[in-house]
PDB file of N, CA and C in Angstrom:
ATOM      1  N   MET A   1       0.461   3.144 -21.215  1.00 70.00           N
ATOM      2  CA  MET A   1       1.545   2.730 -20.251  1.00 70.00           C
ATOM      3  C   MET A   1       0.903   2.071 -19.044  1.00 70.00           C
ATOM      4  N   GLN A   2       1.528   0.957 -18.651  1.00 80.00           N
ATOM      5  CA  GLN A   2       1.080   0.250 -17.469  1.00 80.00           C
ATOM      6  C   GLN A   2       1.504   0.981 -16.248  1.00 80.00           C
ATOM      7  N   LYS A   3       0.534   1.187 -15.306  1.00 89.00           N
ATOM      8  CA  LYS A   3       0.870   1.825 -14.085  1.00 89.00           C
ATOM      9  C   LYS A   3       0.643   0.901 -12.921  1.00 89.00           C
ATOM     10  N   LEU A   4       1.787   0.274 -12.551  1.00 93.00           N
ATOM     11  CA  LEU A   4       1.734  -0.723 -11.453  1.00 93.00           C
ATOM     12  C   LEU A   4       1.584  -0.176 -10.062  1.00 93.00           C
ATOM     13  N   HIS A   5       0.751  -0.834  -9.221  1.00 96.00           N
ATOM     14  CA  HIS A   5       0.550  -0.400  -7.874  1.00 96.00           C
ATOM     15  C   HIS A   5       0.732  -1.636  -6.926  1.00 96.00           C
ATOM     16  N   LEU A   6       1.393  -1.420  -5.874  1.00 97.00           N
ATOM     17  CA  LEU A   6       1.616  -2.441  -4.797  1.00 97.00           C
ATOM     18  C   LEU A   6       0.756  -2.135  -3.614  1.00 97.00           C
ATOM     19  N   VAL A   7       0.010  -3.157  -3.153  1.00 98.00           N
ATOM     20  CA  VAL A   7      -0.779  -2.980  -1.929  1.00 98.00           C
ATOM     21  C   VAL A   7      -0.093  -3.873  -0.839  1.00 98.00           C
ATOM     22  N   MET A   8       0.218  -3.240   0.291  1.00 97.00           N
ATOM     23  CA  MET A   8       0.915  -3.917   1.373  1.00 97.00           C
ATOM     24  C   MET A   8       0.509  -3.353   2.721  1.00 97.00           C
ATOM     25  N   GLY A   9       0.773  -4.006   3.773  1.00 97.00           N
ATOM     26  CA  GLY A   9       0.451  -3.535   5.033  1.00 97.00           C
ATOM     27  C   GLY A   9       1.057  -4.395   6.169  1.00 97.00           C
ATOM     28  N   GLY A  10       0.904  -3.832   7.377  1.00 96.00           N
ATOM     29  CA  GLY A  10       1.402  -4.518   8.513  1.00 96.00           C
ATOM     30  C   GLY A  10       1.298  -3.707   9.757  1.00 96.00           C
ATOM     31  N   ARG A  11       1.868  -4.185  10.838  1.00 96.00           N
ATOM     32  CA  ARG A  11       1.788  -3.467  12.170  1.00 96.00           C
ATOM     33  C   ARG A  11       2.862  -2.392  12.125  1.00 96.00           C
ATOM     34  N   VAL A  12       2.468  -1.136  12.439  1.00 96.00           N
ATOM     35  CA  VAL A  12       3.364   0.022  12.505  1.00 96.00           C
ATOM     36  C   VAL A  12       3.723   0.333  13.945  1.00 96.00           C
ATOM     37  N   LYS A  13       4.876   0.984  14.064  1.00 94.00           N
ATOM     38  CA  LYS A  13       5.349   1.368  15.430  1.00 94.00           C
ATOM     39  C   LYS A  13       4.533   2.459  16.008  1.00 94.00           C
ATOM     40  N   ASP A  14       4.071   3.400  15.145  1.00 93.00           N
ATOM     41  CA  ASP A  14       3.227   4.500  15.622  1.00 93.00           C
ATOM     42  C   ASP A  14       2.033   4.574  14.685  1.00 93.00           C
ATOM     43  N   PRO A  15       0.816   4.592  15.218  1.00 89.00           N
ATOM     44  CA  PRO A  15      -0.358   4.599  14.360  1.00 89.00           C
ATOM     45  C   PRO A  15      -0.456   5.759  13.371  1.00 89.00           C
ATOM     46  N   GLN A  16       0.321   6.831  13.662  1.00 89.00           N
ATOM     47  CA  GLN A  16       0.259   8.020  12.736  1.00 89.00           C
ATOM     48  C   GLN A  16       1.406   7.924  11.802  1.00 89.00           C
ATOM     49  N   GLY A  17       2.269   6.922  11.810  1.00 91.00           N
ATOM     50  CA  GLY A  17       3.453   6.834  10.946  1.00 91.00           C
ATOM     51  C   GLY A  17       3.331   5.623   9.982  1.00 91.00           C
ATOM     52  N   LEU A  18       4.396   5.415   9.258  1.00 91.00           N
ATOM     53  CA  LEU A  18       4.453   4.341   8.296  1.00 91.00           C
ATOM     54  C   LEU A  18       5.705   3.425   8.527  1.00 91.00           C
ATOM     55  N   GLU A  19       6.314   3.507   9.729  1.00 94.00           N
ATOM     56  CA  GLU A  19       7.448   2.641  10.057  1.00 94.00           C
ATOM     57  C   GLU A  19       6.917   1.286  10.568  1.00 94.00           C
ATOM     58  N   PHE A  20       7.185   0.211   9.780  1.00 95.00           N
ATOM     59  CA  PHE A  20       6.686  -1.102  10.176  1.00 95.00           C
ATOM     60  C   PHE A  20       7.503  -1.709  11.292  1.00 95.00           C
ATOM     61  N   GLN A  21       6.812  -2.396  12.219  1.00 95.00           N
ATOM     62  CA  GLN A  21       7.534  -2.970  13.353  1.00 95.00           C
ATOM     63  C   GLN A  21       8.395  -4.129  12.868  1.00 95.00           C
ATOM     64  N   ASP A  22       7.931  -5.050  11.963  1.00 95.00           N
ATOM     65  CA  ASP A  22       8.623  -6.206  11.536  1.00 95.00           C
ATOM     66  C   ASP A  22       8.459  -6.382  10.056  1.00 95.00           C
ATOM     67  N   LEU A  23       9.534  -6.119   9.306  1.00 94.00           N
ATOM     68  CA  LEU A  23       9.424  -6.198   7.857  1.00 94.00           C
ATOM     69  C   LEU A  23       9.206  -7.611   7.356  1.00 94.00           C
ATOM     70  N   LYS A  24       9.592  -8.578   8.168  1.00 96.00           N
ATOM     71  CA  LYS A  24       9.344  -9.974   7.781  1.00 96.00           C
ATOM     72  C   LYS A  24       7.887 -10.342   7.795  1.00 96.00           C
ATOM     73  N   ALA A  25       7.167  -9.556   8.608  1.00 95.00           N
ATOM     74  CA  ALA A  25       5.709  -9.845   8.805  1.00 95.00           C
ATOM     75  C   ALA A  25       4.813  -8.985   7.955  1.00 95.00           C
ATOM     76  N   VAL A  26       5.409  -8.156   7.010  1.00 96.00           N
ATOM     77  CA  VAL A  26       4.578  -7.302   6.145  1.00 96.00           C
ATOM     78  C   VAL A  26       3.715  -8.151   5.182  1.00 96.00           C
ATOM     79  N   ASP A  27       2.463  -7.862   5.131  1.00 97.00           N
ATOM     80  CA  ASP A  27       1.506  -8.561   4.254  1.00 97.00           C
ATOM     81  C   ASP A  27       1.497  -7.899   2.873  1.00 97.00           C
ATOM     82  N   VAL A  28       2.040  -8.648   1.898  1.00 97.00           N
ATOM     83  CA  VAL A  28       1.995  -8.105   0.538  1.00 97.00           C
ATOM     84  C   VAL A  28       0.725  -8.663  -0.101  1.00 97.00           C
ATOM     85  N   VAL A  29      -0.206  -7.753  -0.286  1.00 98.00           N
ATOM     86  CA  VAL A  29      -1.533  -8.178  -0.859  1.00 98.00           C
ATOM     87  C   VAL A  29      -1.343  -8.496  -2.324  1.00 98.00           C
ATOM     88  N   GLY A  30      -0.557  -7.663  -3.037  1.00 98.00           N
ATOM     89  CA  GLY A  30      -0.345  -8.008  -4.456  1.00 98.00           C
ATOM     90  C   GLY A  30       0.039  -6.703  -5.257  1.00 98.00           C
ATOM     91  N   VAL A  31       0.353  -6.976  -6.520  1.00 97.00           N
ATOM     92  CA  VAL A  31       0.612  -5.915  -7.487  1.00 97.00           C
ATOM     93  C   VAL A  31      -0.515  -5.777  -8.453  1.00 97.00           C
ATOM     94  N   PHE A  32      -0.975  -4.583  -8.763  1.00 97.00           N
ATOM     95  CA  PHE A  32      -2.168  -4.402  -9.509  1.00 97.00           C
ATOM     96  C   PHE A  32      -1.886  -3.489 -10.723  1.00 97.00           C
ATOM     97  N   PRO A  33      -2.532  -3.687 -11.831  1.00 95.00           N
ATOM     98  CA  PRO A  33      -2.285  -2.932 -13.067  1.00 95.00           C
ATOM     99  C   PRO A  33      -2.806  -1.500 -13.122  1.00 95.00           C
ATOM    100  N   ASP A  34      -3.659  -1.134 -12.187  1.00 94.00           N
ATOM    101  CA  ASP A  34      -4.232   0.239 -12.151  1.00 94.00           C
ATOM    102  C   ASP A  34      -4.620   0.587 -10.722  1.00 94.00           C
ATOM    103  N   TYR A  35      -4.867   1.897 -10.515  1.00 94.00           N
ATOM    104  CA  TYR A  35      -5.231   2.398  -9.191  1.00 94.00           C
ATOM    105  C   TYR A  35      -6.459   1.829  -8.686  1.00 94.00           C
ATOM    106  N   ALA A  36      -7.449   1.778  -9.512  1.00 95.00           N
ATOM    107  CA  ALA A  36      -8.818   1.281  -9.110  1.00 95.00           C
ATOM    108  C   ALA A  36      -8.785  -0.090  -8.554  1.00 95.00           C
ATOM    109  N   SER A  37      -8.097  -1.023  -9.177  1.00 97.00           N
ATOM    110  CA  SER A  37      -8.038  -2.419  -8.654  1.00 97.00           C
ATOM    111  C   SER A  37      -7.145  -2.439  -7.404  1.00 97.00           C
ATOM    112  N   ALA A  38      -6.175  -1.609  -7.339  1.00 97.00           N
ATOM    113  CA  ALA A  38      -5.306  -1.530  -6.090  1.00 97.00           C
ATOM    114  C   ALA A  38      -6.157  -1.012  -4.964  1.00 97.00           C
ATOM    115  N   GLU A  39      -6.983   0.028  -5.246  1.00 97.00           N
ATOM    116  CA  GLU A  39      -7.781   0.592  -4.198  1.00 97.00           C
ATOM    117  C   GLU A  39      -8.788  -0.439  -3.648  1.00 97.00           C
ATOM    118  N   GLU A  40      -9.357  -1.203  -4.561  1.00 98.00           N
ATOM    119  CA  GLU A  40     -10.338  -2.234  -4.111  1.00 98.00           C
ATOM    120  C   GLU A  40      -9.640  -3.263  -3.263  1.00 98.00           C
ATOM    121  N   ALA A  41      -8.435  -3.677  -3.560  1.00 98.00           N
ATOM    122  CA  ALA A  41      -7.679  -4.653  -2.804  1.00 98.00           C
ATOM    123  C   ALA A  41      -7.298  -4.022  -1.425  1.00 98.00           C
ATOM    124  N   TRP A  42      -6.876  -2.778  -1.461  1.00 97.00           N
ATOM    125  CA  TRP A  42      -6.522  -2.069  -0.250  1.00 97.00           C
ATOM    126  C   TRP A  42      -7.709  -1.975   0.715  1.00 97.00           C
ATOM    127  N   ARG A  43      -8.875  -1.601   0.195  1.00 97.00           N
ATOM    128  CA  ARG A  43     -10.097  -1.489   0.990  1.00 97.00           C
ATOM    129  C   ARG A  43     -10.427  -2.870   1.674  1.00 97.00           C
ATOM    130  N   GLY A  44     -10.284  -3.898   0.892  1.00 96.00           N
ATOM    131  CA  GLY A  44     -10.595  -5.264   1.427  1.00 96.00           C
ATOM    132  C   GLY A  44      -9.627  -5.621   2.555  1.00 96.00           C
ATOM    133  N   ALA A  45      -8.338  -5.369   2.320  1.00 96.00           N
ATOM    134  CA  ALA A  45      -7.331  -5.762   3.358  1.00 96.00           C
ATOM    135  C   ALA A  45      -7.436  -4.841   4.582  1.00 96.00           C
ATOM    136  N   ALA A  46      -7.634  -3.536   4.371  1.00 94.00           N
ATOM    137  CA  ALA A  46      -7.759  -2.637   5.494  1.00 94.00           C
ATOM    138  C   ALA A  46      -8.985  -2.866   6.325  1.00 94.00           C
ATOM    139  N   GLN A  47     -10.081  -3.242   5.661  1.00 95.00           N
ATOM    140  CA  GLN A  47     -11.357  -3.483   6.350  1.00 95.00           C
ATOM    141  C   GLN A  47     -11.194  -4.621   7.391  1.00 95.00           C
ATOM    142  N   LYS A  48     -10.404  -5.592   7.095  1.00 94.00           N
ATOM    143  CA  LYS A  48     -10.172  -6.763   7.963  1.00 94.00           C
ATOM    144  C   LYS A  48      -9.501  -6.417   9.265  1.00 94.00           C
ATOM    145  N   THR A  49      -8.791  -5.255   9.285  1.00 92.00           N
ATOM    146  CA  THR A  49      -8.089  -4.790  10.497  1.00 92.00           C
ATOM    147  C   THR A  49      -8.531  -3.426  10.954  1.00 92.00           C
ATOM    148  N   VAL A  50      -9.719  -3.097  10.573  1.00 90.00           N
ATOM    149  CA  VAL A  50     -10.205  -1.751  10.872  1.00 90.00           C
ATOM    150  C   VAL A  50     -10.211  -1.321  12.396  1.00 90.00           C
ATOM    151  N   ASP A  51     -10.325  -2.377  13.259  1.00 91.00           N
ATOM    152  CA  ASP A  51     -10.351  -2.095  14.676  1.00 91.00           C
ATOM    153  C   ASP A  51      -8.979  -2.123  15.392  1.00 91.00           C
ATOM    154  N   ASP A  52      -7.928  -2.364  14.576  1.00 91.00           N
ATOM    155  CA  ASP A  52      -6.572  -2.402  15.107  1.00 91.00           C
ATOM    156  C   ASP A  52      -5.771  -1.177  14.618  1.00 91.00           C
ATOM    157  N   ALA A  53      -5.620  -0.224  15.534  1.00 90.00           N
ATOM    158  CA  ALA A  53      -4.995   1.036  15.131  1.00 90.00           C
ATOM    159  C   ALA A  53      -3.549   0.906  14.724  1.00 90.00           C
ATOM    160  N   GLU A  54      -2.896  -0.180  15.088  1.00 93.00           N
ATOM    161  CA  GLU A  54      -1.499  -0.366  14.745  1.00 93.00           C
ATOM    162  C   GLU A  54      -1.253  -1.096  13.416  1.00 93.00           C
ATOM    163  N   MET A  55      -2.363  -1.475  12.777  1.00 95.00           N
ATOM    164  CA  MET A  55      -2.247  -2.095  11.412  1.00 95.00           C
ATOM    165  C   MET A  55      -2.573  -1.059  10.375  1.00 95.00           C
ATOM    166  N   ARG A  56      -1.730  -1.026   9.428  1.00 96.00           N
ATOM    167  CA  ARG A  56      -1.861  -0.026   8.292  1.00 96.00           C
ATOM    168  C   ARG A  56      -1.602  -0.678   6.969  1.00 96.00           C
ATOM    169  N   TYR A  57      -2.450  -0.392   6.021  1.00 96.00           N
ATOM    170  CA  TYR A  57      -2.259  -0.833   4.633  1.00 96.00           C
ATOM    171  C   TYR A  57      -2.064   0.357   3.744  1.00 96.00           C
ATOM    172  N   VAL A  58      -1.205   0.241   2.757  1.00 96.00           N
ATOM    173  CA  VAL A  58      -0.945   1.367   1.883  1.00 96.00           C
ATOM    174  C   VAL A  58      -0.900   0.903   0.413  1.00 96.00           C
ATOM    175  N   ILE A  59      -1.037   1.912  -0.484  1.00 97.00           N
ATOM    176  CA  ILE A  59      -0.918   1.624  -1.952  1.00 97.00           C
ATOM    177  C   ILE A  59       0.391   2.372  -2.333  1.00 97.00           C
ATOM    178  N   VAL A  60       1.297   1.648  -2.950  1.00 95.00           N
ATOM    179  CA  VAL A  60       2.585   2.172  -3.381  1.00 95.00           C
ATOM    180  C   VAL A  60       2.491   2.319  -4.934  1.00 95.00           C
ATOM    181  N   HIS A  61       2.772   3.472  -5.446  1.00 92.00           N
ATOM    182  CA  HIS A  61       2.776   3.685  -6.889  1.00 92.00           C
ATOM    183  C   HIS A  61       4.093   3.224  -7.473  1.00 92.00           C
ATOM    184  N   LEU A  62       4.203   1.975  -7.832  1.00 91.00           N
ATOM    185  CA  LEU A  62       5.420   1.383  -8.372  1.00 91.00           C
ATOM    186  C   LEU A  62       5.889   2.077  -9.631  1.00 91.00           C
ATOM    187  N   HIS A  63       4.949   2.452 -10.472  1.00 83.00           N
ATOM    188  CA  HIS A  63       5.347   3.108 -11.723  1.00 83.00           C
ATOM    189  C   HIS A  63       6.122   4.420 -11.483  1.00 83.00           C
ATOM    190  N   ARG A  64       5.838   5.103 -10.348  1.00 83.00           N
ATOM    191  CA  ARG A  64       6.546   6.316 -10.056  1.00 83.00           C
ATOM    192  C   ARG A  64       7.974   6.040  -9.606  1.00 83.00           C
ATOM    193  N   LEU A  65       8.200   4.869  -8.949  1.00 83.00           N
ATOM    194  CA  LEU A  65       9.489   4.450  -8.545  1.00 83.00           C
ATOM    195  C   LEU A  65      10.327   3.920  -9.693  1.00 83.00           C
ATOM    196  N   LEU A  66       9.674   3.200 -10.650  1.00 81.00           N
ATOM    197  CA  LEU A  66      10.331   2.621 -11.757  1.00 81.00           C
ATOM    198  C   LEU A  66      10.753   3.665 -12.821  1.00 81.00           C
ATOM    199  N   GLU A  67       9.872   4.675 -12.994  1.00 79.00           N
ATOM    200  CA  GLU A  67      10.143   5.728 -13.992  1.00 79.00           C
ATOM    201  C   GLU A  67       9.844   7.098 -13.381  1.00 79.00           C
ATOM    202  N   PRO A  68      10.656   7.603 -12.578  1.00 76.00           N
ATOM    203  CA  PRO A  68      10.321   8.879 -11.809  1.00 76.00           C
ATOM    204  C   PRO A  68      10.278  10.104 -12.727  1.00 76.00           C
ATOM    205  N   ALA A  69      10.750  10.023 -13.956  1.00 77.00           N
ATOM    206  CA  ALA A  69      10.756  11.194 -14.845  1.00 77.00           C
ATOM    207  C   ALA A  69       9.405  11.351 -15.521  1.00 77.00           C
ATOM    208  N   LEU A  70       8.554  10.322 -15.496  1.00 72.00           N
ATOM    209  CA  LEU A  70       7.204  10.437 -16.080  1.00 72.00           C
ATOM    210  C   LEU A  70       6.292  11.367 -15.395  1.00 72.00           C
ATOM    211  N   PRO A  71       5.376  12.047 -16.119  1.00 70.00           N
ATOM    212  CA  PRO A  71       4.446  12.951 -15.439  1.00 70.00           C
ATOM    213  C   PRO A  71       3.613  12.161 -14.451  1.00 70.00           C
ATOM    214  N   LYS A  72       3.149  12.834 -13.363  1.00 69.00           N
ATOM    215  CA  LYS A  72       2.390  12.145 -12.310  1.00 69.00           C
ATOM    216  C   LYS A  72       0.917  12.097 -12.545  1.00 69.00           C
ATOM    217  N   ASP A  73       0.416  12.606 -13.616  1.00 60.00           N
ATOM    218  CA  ASP A  73      -1.032  12.690 -13.940  1.00 60.00           C
ATOM    219  C   ASP A  73      -1.775  11.889 -13.045  1.00 60.00           C
TER     220      ASP A  73
END
């Protein structure tokens, strides 16, 4: 089964939260077929903004949103 992952990020309102300041400015890095490639893309994007505490990049498990009944393995 394909397990899609979305990597995205942007400026957050609170550095300890995940509420983005401007949804129009969210950086969508891409959709990846597995966690390993998503993590590699996340590391690359996050590294570019490592000194900016208000920038946050995340990995979203799209397969869990698309088919929530599947096991989370």
